[in-house]
Amino acid sequence: MTKRAAVAAIGEPIVRKEDAELLTGQGRFSDDVNLPGQAYAVMVRSPHAHARIRGIDMAAAMAVPGAIAVLTGADAIKDGLKPIPHRPILGPPDIALGKRDASDKFLSSHRVLPTDKARFAGEAVAMVVADSLGAAKDAAERVTVDFEPRPAVTETIKAISPDAPLVWDEARSNVCVDAEVGDAAATARAFERATHIVKLQTWVQRVTGVPLEPRAAVASHDRASGRTTLYAGSGGVVRQKHELAGVLDVPVDRIRVVSGDVGGNFGTRNAFYPEFALVAWASRRIGRPVKWTCERHEAFLSDYQGRDLFVEAELALDADGRFLALHGSNISNVGAHTVSFVPLTKGVSVMSSVYRIPAASVRARAVMSNTPPTNPYRSAGRAEVMFVMERLIDLAALTHGFDRLELRRRNLIGADEMPYVNPLGLTYDSGEYARAMASALALGRWDDFAQRRPAAEHAAASGLLIPSSSPPARRGNGRRSPCCPRAASTWRSEPCRADKGIGRASHSSSRIGSGFPSTA
């Protein structure tokens, strides 16, 4: 296909080639792969969010008929396994949060099995390998781990406290990234001359992917050639190949990674997991293929998760409603291991969204906690900050008498301004935002929405339909919560909660400091 033909095909329906196999049960997912003579692996996981590992007793497990091995973090180090070489930082076109070489950041050493502490509930601390899955499960139940529970911190805002329990003893604090982006001086000057200022605090909740197909991996090591083959569904076999080679400390050409059909992709699939290296290592160690399939409860505990962003933001406007400046603080909860800073980086870079804002200043922080690691999910970091920006605009309209639509139209970046460099340093190469907004309003039948809304709310209240998100939150006095403004109302500086479509809880107030402690 020529470049011109490819461009012309954008938006045109394309005949799918894979449907027949998938609809007739002929797909080949990771758990469908079985190799002759394979053994089965089961992970022993920590029931504690934070606990020191004082010892692991495997005698009873090894007495189970069919048990082959119980492997620990100490065994992995003895066999020369290295930490997972995650790539938490991407280069241009993403903006930089501090130094690109990460010399100003703390990067955790993510071992496939820890030797010192379990840092989140569900972290694998040992692996059992047996002749059958049943034997592996029986043996895993008989592994005794001597845990010393430690104080844990899971909440984003609490994790940044100087006296919070340290996830990593080697770190000075749980904050692993702390960077300022934008022009603080210009932003301060703009706020000084602003007629209106609106402020918002919000926490975009943590989510997990729940793919149709839980993770699975089968590995086979060929001693004659020294090559290892890993079968595991993912979004990119090249990345898995390089990172597996890094863990096993072998040349990349000794590794082959095969990914068949994938039952649910992106966030949960896009990074390397300890279990992938563990089955490859186990196969090399016992001389047989080894298979592991994640069960649903394990997936909830150990899949890389997404979102979990705490934001304080304020928007300055002039008397006519033109945006003057944006100031904010974004705190990304990266969990127990520094798998990725990409959601934080990408979110900060588009904090100003599609609006013309002359100045902006954002403090960007990543914080570790006793939770599973987070990773880029769909529209990594950007969906969260789009929500923040749109809420700020609605708050400005509600509290200062502007029309919601006109306020947006007045501040949209024009198509004739492209390429446009936003105040946080990111270049937009193209965009017709006014046209896109007009199309969305037409498709949503905005013109008669006010007339249709009472009937829709009545139907929802009567149970005649199931709303896609919670109905607007109301306070005890019956007034609509300012999280879901519709008409002018009396404001109180109280925290409120409204569940959003992708699992968000928002807290807003007429002044910063209500509901959450300030993090500035």
Coordinates of C-alpha atoms in Angstrom, one line a residue:
M1 CA 0.0 0.0 0.0
T2 CA 1.4 3.4 -1.0
K3 CA 1.5 6.2 1.6
R4 CA -1.3 8.1 -0.3
A5 CA -3.5 5.0 -0.3
A6 CA -2.8 4.4 3.4
V7 CA -3.9 8.0 4.2
A8 CA -7.0 7.6 2.1
A9 CA -7.9 4.5 4.0
I10 CA -8.1 6.2 7.4
G11 CA -11.7 6.0 8.6
E12 CA -12.7 3.4 6.1
P13 CA -14.0 -0.1 7.3
I14 CA -11.4 -2.8 6.9
V15 CA -12.3 -6.5 6.6
R16 CA -11.0 -8.3 9.7
K17 CA -9.0 -11.5 9.2
E18 CA -9.0 -12.9 12.7
D19 CA -12.7 -13.2 13.5
A20 CA -13.4 -16.7 12.1
E21 CA -10.7 -18.3 14.3
L22 CA -11.7 -16.4 17.4
L23 CA -15.5 -17.0 17.0
T24 CA -15.0 -20.7 16.5
G25 CA -12.7 -21.3 19.4
Q26 CA -9.6 -21.7 17.3
G27 CA -7.7 -18.8 18.9
R28 CA -4.4 -19.6 20.6
F29 CA -3.9 -17.7 23.8
S30 CA -1.0 -18.1 26.2
D31 CA -2.8 -20.7 28.4
D32 CA -3.4 -22.8 25.3
V33 CA 0.3 -23.4 24.9
N34 CA 1.4 -26.7 26.3
L35 CA 4.8 -28.3 25.8
P36 CA 5.8 -31.9 26.1
G37 CA 7.1 -32.8 29.6
Q38 CA 6.1 -29.4 31.1
A39 CA 6.1 -28.8 34.8
Y40 CA 3.8 -26.3 36.6
A41 CA 4.6 -23.2 38.7
V42 CA 2.6 -21.6 41.5
M43 CA 3.6 -18.5 43.3
V44 CA 3.6 -18.0 47.0
R45 CA 2.4 -14.5 47.6
S46 CA 2.7 -12.2 50.6
P47 CA -0.5 -11.6 52.6
H48 CA 1.0 -8.4 54.0
A49 CA 1.3 -5.0 52.4
H50 CA 4.7 -4.6 54.0
A51 CA 6.7 -7.3 55.8
R52 CA 10.3 -8.3 56.4
I53 CA 11.1 -11.8 55.2
R54 CA 12.9 -13.5 58.1
G55 CA 13.0 -17.0 56.6
I56 CA 11.3 -19.4 54.2
D57 CA 10.7 -23.1 55.3
M58 CA 10.2 -25.3 52.3
A59 CA 10.6 -28.8 53.9
A60 CA 6.9 -29.6 54.1
A61 CA 6.4 -28.4 50.5
M62 CA 9.1 -30.6 49.1
A63 CA 7.5 -33.6 50.8
V64 CA 4.4 -33.3 48.6
P65 CA 4.4 -36.0 45.9
G66 CA 5.4 -34.4 42.6
A67 CA 7.1 -31.4 44.0
I68 CA 10.2 -30.5 42.1
A69 CA 11.6 -27.3 43.6
V70 CA 10.8 -24.4 45.8
L71 CA 12.7 -21.3 44.6
T72 CA 13.4 -18.1 46.5
G73 CA 15.0 -14.8 46.0
A74 CA 18.2 -16.1 47.5
D75 CA 18.3 -18.8 44.8
A76 CA 17.7 -16.3 42.1
I77 CA 20.7 -14.2 43.2
K78 CA 22.9 -17.3 43.5
D79 CA 22.0 -18.2 39.9
G80 CA 22.9 -14.7 38.7
L81 CA 19.5 -13.3 38.0
K82 CA 19.5 -9.5 37.7
P83 CA 16.7 -7.0 38.6
I84 CA 14.1 -6.3 35.9
P85 CA 15.5 -3.5 33.6
H86 CA 12.3 -1.4 33.6
R87 CA 12.3 1.7 31.5
P88 CA 10.4 4.2 33.6
I89 CA 11.4 7.2 31.5
L90 CA 10.9 7.8 27.8
G91 CA 12.7 10.4 25.8
P92 CA 11.4 13.1 23.3
P93 CA 8.8 14.1 22.3
D94 CA 7.8 13.7 26.0
I95 CA 8.9 16.6 28.1
A96 CA 11.6 15.9 30.8
L97 CA 10.8 15.8 34.5
G98 CA 14.2 16.8 35.8
K99 CA 17.2 14.9 34.4
R100 CA 16.6 12.4 31.6
D101 CA 19.4 10.2 32.9
A102 CA 17.4 9.7 36.1
S103 CA 20.3 10.8 38.3
D104 CA 17.9 13.0 40.3
K105 CA 15.4 10.2 40.8
F106 CA 15.2 7.0 42.9
L107 CA 14.8 3.8 40.8
S108 CA 13.9 0.7 42.8
S109 CA 15.7 -2.6 42.2
H110 CA 12.9 -4.8 41.1
R111 CA 14.0 -8.4 41.8
V112 CA 11.9 -11.2 40.5
L113 CA 11.6 -12.5 44.1
P114 CA 12.5 -10.2 47.0
T115 CA 15.1 -11.3 49.5
D116 CA 14.5 -8.6 52.2
K117 CA 10.9 -7.5 52.3
A118 CA 7.5 -8.0 50.6
R119 CA 6.4 -4.5 49.6
F120 CA 2.7 -5.1 48.6
A121 CA 0.0 -7.6 49.3
G122 CA 0.2 -10.2 46.6
E123 CA 3.9 -9.8 45.8
A124 CA 5.5 -13.2 45.0
V125 CA 8.1 -14.2 47.5
A126 CA 8.7 -17.8 46.4
M127 CA 7.9 -20.1 43.5
V128 CA 6.9 -23.8 43.7
V129 CA 7.5 -26.1 40.7
A130 CA 5.8 -29.5 40.5
D131 CA 4.8 -32.2 38.0
S132 CA 1.2 -31.2 38.0
L133 CA -0.8 -28.1 38.8
G134 CA -2.5 -29.8 41.7
A135 CA 0.8 -30.8 43.2
A136 CA 2.2 -27.3 42.8
K137 CA -0.8 -25.8 44.6
D138 CA -0.6 -28.3 47.4
A139 CA 3.1 -27.7 47.9
A140 CA 2.6 -23.9 47.7
E141 CA 0.2 -24.1 50.6
R142 CA 2.8 -25.9 52.7
V143 CA 5.5 -23.3 52.2
T144 CA 6.0 -21.4 55.5
V145 CA 7.2 -17.8 55.3
D146 CA 8.3 -16.1 58.5
F147 CA 7.0 -12.6 58.0
E148 CA 7.7 -9.7 60.3
P149 CA 4.8 -7.2 59.4
R150 CA 5.9 -3.6 59.1
P151 CA 3.9 -0.4 59.0
A152 CA 2.5 0.2 55.6
V153 CA 1.4 3.2 53.5
T154 CA -1.0 2.8 50.6
E155 CA -2.7 6.2 50.2
T156 CA -1.1 8.6 47.7
I157 CA -1.3 11.7 49.8
K158 CA 0.0 9.9 53.0
A159 CA 2.9 8.3 51.2
I160 CA 4.6 11.7 50.5
S161 CA 4.7 12.6 54.2
P162 CA 8.3 12.8 55.6
D163 CA 7.3 10.4 58.4
A164 CA 5.5 7.8 56.2
P165 CA 6.9 4.3 56.4
L166 CA 9.6 3.9 53.9
V167 CA 8.8 1.4 51.1
W168 CA 12.6 1.2 50.3
D169 CA 15.0 1.6 53.2
E170 CA 17.7 2.8 50.7
A171 CA 15.6 5.8 49.8
R172 CA 15.5 9.1 51.7
S173 CA 11.7 9.3 51.3
N174 CA 9.0 7.6 49.3
V175 CA 9.1 10.5 46.7
C176 CA 11.1 9.2 43.8
V177 CA 10.5 12.1 41.3
D178 CA 10.1 15.7 42.3
A179 CA 10.3 18.2 39.4
E180 CA 9.0 21.7 38.5
V181 CA 7.7 22.2 34.9
G182 CA 6.7 25.5 33.2
D183 CA 7.4 29.1 34.1
A184 CA 6.7 29.7 37.8
A185 CA 7.5 33.4 37.7
A186 CA 5.3 34.1 34.7
T187 CA 2.5 32.0 36.3
A188 CA 2.8 34.0 39.6
R189 CA 2.5 37.3 37.7
A190 CA -0.6 36.1 35.8
F191 CA -2.3 35.1 39.0
E192 CA -1.6 38.5 40.6
R193 CA -3.5 40.3 37.9
A194 CA -6.3 37.7 37.6
T195 CA -9.9 38.8 38.1
H196 CA -11.1 35.2 38.9
I197 CA -9.3 32.1 40.3
V198 CA -10.9 28.7 40.7
K199 CA -9.3 25.8 42.5
L200 CA -9.8 22.1 42.6
Q201 CA -8.5 19.1 44.5
T202 CA -9.2 15.7 43.2
W203 CA -7.9 12.1 43.4
V204 CA -8.3 9.9 40.3
Q205 CA -8.6 6.5 41.8
R206 CA -6.5 3.5 41.1
V207 CA -7.9 0.9 38.6
T208 CA -6.9 -2.5 37.4
G209 CA -7.3 -3.8 33.9
V210 CA -9.2 -7.1 34.5
P211 CA -8.4 -8.5 31.0
L212 CA -10.5 -11.4 29.7
E213 CA -7.4 -13.5 29.6
P214 CA -5.4 -13.5 32.8
R215 CA -1.6 -13.5 32.3
A216 CA 0.1 -16.8 31.5
A217 CA 3.6 -17.9 30.5
V218 CA 5.3 -21.0 29.3
A219 CA 9.1 -21.2 29.0
S220 CA 11.4 -23.8 27.6
H221 CA 15.2 -23.7 27.8
D222 CA 17.3 -25.7 25.4
R223 CA 20.6 -26.6 27.0
A224 CA 22.2 -27.7 23.8
S225 CA 21.9 -24.2 22.2
G226 CA 21.6 -22.2 25.4
R227 CA 18.4 -20.6 24.0
T228 CA 15.3 -19.9 26.0
T229 CA 11.8 -19.5 24.4
L230 CA 9.0 -17.7 26.3
Y231 CA 5.4 -17.9 25.3
A232 CA 3.5 -15.0 26.9
G233 CA 0.8 -12.6 25.6
S234 CA 1.9 -9.0 25.6
G235 CA 1.8 -5.8 23.7
G236 CA 5.3 -6.0 22.4
V237 CA 7.6 -9.1 22.2
V238 CA 10.7 -7.1 21.4
R239 CA 10.5 -5.3 24.8
Q240 CA 9.9 -8.6 26.6
K241 CA 12.8 -10.2 24.8
H242 CA 15.2 -7.5 25.8
E243 CA 14.1 -7.4 29.4
L244 CA 14.1 -11.2 29.8
A245 CA 17.6 -11.2 28.5
G246 CA 18.5 -8.6 31.0
V247 CA 17.1 -10.5 34.0
L248 CA 18.7 -13.8 32.9
D249 CA 22.0 -11.9 32.1
V250 CA 22.3 -13.5 28.6
P251 CA 22.8 -12.1 25.1
V252 CA 19.5 -11.0 23.5
D253 CA 20.0 -13.5 20.6
R254 CA 19.6 -16.3 23.2
I255 CA 16.0 -15.3 23.9
R256 CA 12.9 -15.9 21.8
V257 CA 9.5 -14.5 22.9
V258 CA 6.3 -15.6 21.2
S259 CA 2.9 -13.9 21.7
G260 CA -0.2 -15.4 20.2
D261 CA -3.7 -14.1 20.6
V262 CA -4.0 -11.7 23.5
G263 CA -7.3 -11.5 25.5
G264 CA -7.1 -7.9 26.6
N265 CA -4.1 -5.7 26.0
F266 CA -2.5 -2.4 26.8
G267 CA -2.1 -1.4 30.5
T268 CA -1.8 -4.9 32.1
R269 CA 0.3 -6.2 29.2
N270 CA 2.8 -3.5 28.4
A271 CA 5.5 -4.1 30.9
F272 CA 7.6 -7.1 32.0
Y273 CA 6.5 -9.2 34.9
P274 CA 8.5 -11.2 37.4
E275 CA 6.6 -14.4 36.5
F276 CA 7.9 -14.3 32.9
A277 CA 11.5 -14.4 34.1
L278 CA 10.6 -16.9 36.8
V279 CA 9.3 -19.6 34.5
A280 CA 12.3 -19.1 32.1
W281 CA 14.7 -19.4 35.0
A282 CA 12.9 -22.5 36.4
S283 CA 13.0 -24.2 33.0
R284 CA 16.7 -23.6 32.8
R285 CA 17.2 -24.9 36.3
I286 CA 15.1 -28.1 36.1
G287 CA 15.7 -28.9 32.5
R288 CA 12.0 -29.0 31.6
P289 CA 9.4 -26.5 30.2
V290 CA 7.6 -24.7 33.0
K291 CA 4.1 -23.2 32.8
W292 CA 2.3 -20.7 35.0
T293 CA -1.2 -19.3 34.6
C294 CA -2.4 -16.5 36.7
E295 CA -5.7 -17.0 38.5
R296 CA -8.2 -14.2 38.8
H297 CA -7.5 -13.4 42.5
E298 CA -3.8 -13.3 41.7
A299 CA -4.5 -10.8 38.8
F300 CA -6.3 -8.5 41.2
L301 CA -3.3 -8.6 43.5
S302 CA -0.4 -8.5 41.2
D303 CA -1.3 -7.1 37.8
Y304 CA 0.3 -3.7 37.2
Q305 CA -2.5 -1.2 37.9
G306 CA -3.2 2.3 36.5
R307 CA -4.2 5.9 37.3
D308 CA -4.0 6.8 41.1
L309 CA -3.2 10.5 40.7
F310 CA -3.7 13.2 43.3
V311 CA -4.1 16.7 41.9
E312 CA -4.3 20.3 43.2
A313 CA -4.9 22.8 40.5
E314 CA -6.0 26.4 40.0
L315 CA -6.9 28.4 37.0
A316 CA -6.6 32.2 36.6
L317 CA -9.0 34.1 34.4
D318 CA -9.4 37.7 33.4
A319 CA -12.7 39.6 33.6
D320 CA -13.8 38.4 30.2
G321 CA -13.1 34.7 31.0
R322 CA -9.8 34.4 29.1
F323 CA -7.4 32.0 30.7
L324 CA -4.3 33.6 32.0
A325 CA -2.4 30.9 33.8
L326 CA -2.6 27.4 35.3
H327 CA -0.9 26.2 38.5
G328 CA -0.9 22.7 39.8
S329 CA 0.6 19.9 41.8
N330 CA 0.4 16.3 40.4
I331 CA 1.3 13.3 42.6
S332 CA 1.4 9.9 40.9
N333 CA 1.3 6.8 43.0
V334 CA 3.7 4.4 41.3
G335 CA 3.4 1.6 43.8
A336 CA 6.1 -0.5 45.3
H337 CA 8.4 -0.6 42.2
T338 CA 9.3 2.2 39.8
V339 CA 8.0 0.5 36.7
S340 CA 6.9 3.6 34.9
F341 CA 6.8 7.4 35.3
V342 CA 5.2 7.8 31.9
P343 CA 1.6 8.5 33.1
L344 CA 2.9 11.3 35.3
T345 CA 5.1 12.8 32.5
K346 CA 2.4 12.6 29.8
G347 CA -0.2 14.0 32.1
V348 CA 1.8 17.0 33.1
S349 CA 2.8 17.7 29.5
V350 CA -0.8 18.2 28.5
M351 CA -2.1 19.7 31.7
S352 CA -3.2 22.8 29.8
S353 CA -5.3 20.5 27.5
V354 CA -6.5 22.1 24.2
Y355 CA -6.8 25.6 25.6
R356 CA -4.8 28.7 25.0
I357 CA -3.1 29.3 28.4
P358 CA -0.1 31.7 28.3
A359 CA 1.6 30.5 31.4
A360 CA 1.7 27.4 33.5
S361 CA 3.6 25.9 36.4
V362 CA 3.2 22.4 37.7
R363 CA 5.0 20.5 40.4
A364 CA 5.3 16.8 39.4
R365 CA 5.9 14.1 41.9
A366 CA 6.0 10.3 41.8
V367 CA 5.6 8.5 45.1
M368 CA 6.1 4.9 46.1
S369 CA 3.7 3.1 48.3
N370 CA 2.9 -0.5 49.5
T371 CA 0.6 -1.1 46.5
P372 CA 1.1 -3.0 43.2
P373 CA 3.2 -1.0 40.7
T374 CA 1.3 1.3 38.2
N375 CA 1.9 1.3 34.5
P376 CA 0.6 3.3 31.5
Y377 CA -3.1 2.4 30.9
R378 CA -5.1 3.7 28.0
S379 CA -4.3 7.4 27.3
A380 CA -1.7 7.2 30.1
G381 CA -2.0 10.2 32.4
R382 CA -3.9 12.2 30.0
A383 CA -7.4 11.2 30.8
E384 CA -6.8 12.2 34.4
V385 CA -5.6 15.8 33.6
M386 CA -8.3 16.3 30.9
F387 CA -10.8 15.6 33.7
V388 CA -9.1 18.2 35.9
M389 CA -9.1 20.9 33.3
E390 CA -12.7 20.4 32.3
R391 CA -13.7 20.5 36.0
L392 CA -11.8 23.7 36.5
I393 CA -13.7 25.3 33.5
D394 CA -17.0 24.1 34.8
L395 CA -16.2 25.5 38.3
A396 CA -15.3 28.9 36.7
A397 CA -18.5 28.9 34.8
L398 CA -20.6 28.0 37.9
T399 CA -19.0 30.4 40.3
H400 CA -18.3 33.4 38.1
G401 CA -21.4 33.4 35.8
F402 CA -19.8 32.3 32.5
D403 CA -21.5 30.2 29.9
R404 CA -19.9 26.7 30.0
L405 CA -19.7 26.4 26.2
E406 CA -18.7 30.0 25.4
L407 CA -16.0 29.8 28.0
R408 CA -14.5 26.9 26.3
R409 CA -14.9 28.3 22.8
R410 CA -13.2 31.6 23.8
N411 CA -10.1 29.7 25.0
L412 CA -9.7 26.9 22.5
I413 CA -6.4 26.9 20.5
G414 CA -7.2 27.8 16.9
A415 CA -6.3 25.6 13.9
D416 CA -4.4 28.5 12.5
E417 CA -2.1 28.6 15.5
M418 CA -0.6 25.2 14.7
P419 CA 2.0 24.1 15.4
Y420 CA 1.4 25.3 19.0
V421 CA 3.8 25.0 21.9
N422 CA 1.9 24.8 25.1
P423 CA 3.1 26.5 28.3
L424 CA 4.6 23.2 29.6
G425 CA 6.9 22.7 26.6
L426 CA 4.9 20.2 24.5
T427 CA 4.4 20.9 20.8
Y428 CA 1.0 20.2 19.2
D429 CA 1.5 19.6 15.5
S430 CA -2.2 19.8 14.5
G431 CA -5.7 20.1 15.8
E432 CA -9.1 21.5 15.0
Y433 CA -10.6 21.7 18.4
A434 CA -13.4 24.1 17.7
R435 CA -14.6 21.8 15.0
A436 CA -14.3 18.7 17.2
M437 CA -16.3 20.4 19.9
A438 CA -19.0 21.4 17.5
S439 CA -19.3 17.9 16.2
A440 CA -19.5 16.4 19.8
L441 CA -22.2 18.9 20.7
A442 CA -24.2 17.9 17.6
L443 CA -23.8 14.2 18.2
G444 CA -24.9 14.6 21.8
R445 CA -27.9 16.8 20.8
W446 CA -26.8 19.4 23.2
D447 CA -29.4 22.0 22.0
D448 CA -32.3 20.1 23.5
F449 CA -30.4 18.4 26.4
A450 CA -32.1 20.6 29.0
Q451 CA -35.5 19.5 27.8
R452 CA -34.5 15.8 27.7
R453 CA -32.7 15.8 31.0
P454 CA -35.6 15.7 33.5
A455 CA -37.1 12.7 31.7
A456 CA -33.8 10.9 31.7
E457 CA -33.3 11.6 35.5
H458 CA -36.8 10.4 36.2
A459 CA -36.2 7.2 34.3
A460 CA -33.0 6.6 36.2
A461 CA -34.6 7.2 39.5
S462 CA -37.5 4.9 38.6
G463 CA -35.1 2.1 37.7
L464 CA -36.2 2.2 34.1
L465 CA -32.6 2.4 32.9
I466 CA -29.2 1.9 34.3
P467 CA -27.0 5.0 34.2
S468 CA -23.5 4.7 33.0
S469 CA -22.3 6.6 36.1
S470 CA -23.6 7.5 39.5
P471 CA -26.4 10.0 39.7
P472 CA -25.3 13.4 40.9
A473 CA -24.2 13.3 44.5
R474 CA -26.4 15.3 46.9
R475 CA -25.7 16.6 50.4
G476 CA -27.9 15.9 53.4
N477 CA -29.7 19.2 52.9
G478 CA -30.8 18.1 49.4
R479 CA -28.7 20.5 47.4
R480 CA -26.7 19.2 44.5
S481 CA -23.1 18.6 45.2
P482 CA -20.7 21.1 43.6
C483 CA -18.9 18.1 42.1
C484 CA -21.8 17.8 39.7
P485 CA -22.9 21.5 39.1
R486 CA -25.9 22.2 37.0
A487 CA -27.3 25.5 38.2
A488 CA -26.1 28.3 40.5
S489 CA -25.9 27.1 44.1
T490 CA -24.6 28.0 47.5
W491 CA -21.1 26.7 48.0
R492 CA -19.5 25.3 51.1
S493 CA -15.9 24.3 51.5
E494 CA -16.7 20.7 52.2
P495 CA -15.3 17.7 50.5
C496 CA -17.7 15.7 48.4
R497 CA -17.5 12.6 46.4
A498 CA -18.9 11.6 43.0
D499 CA -18.1 8.4 41.2
K500 CA -17.1 8.9 37.6
G501 CA -17.3 6.5 34.7
I502 CA -13.8 5.1 35.0
G503 CA -13.6 4.9 38.8
R504 CA -12.8 8.4 39.8
A505 CA -13.6 10.1 43.0
S506 CA -13.5 13.9 42.9
H507 CA -13.2 16.3 45.7
S508 CA -13.8 20.0 45.0
S509 CA -14.2 23.1 47.1
S510 CA -14.3 26.8 46.8
R511 CA -10.9 27.1 48.4
I512 CA -7.9 24.8 48.4
G513 CA -7.3 23.0 51.7
S514 CA -10.7 21.5 52.2
G515 CA -11.0 17.7 52.3
F516 CA -7.3 17.0 51.7
P517 CA -4.2 18.5 53.3
S518 CA -2.3 20.9 51.0
T519 CA 0.7 19.3 49.2
A520 CA 2.2 22.5 47.8

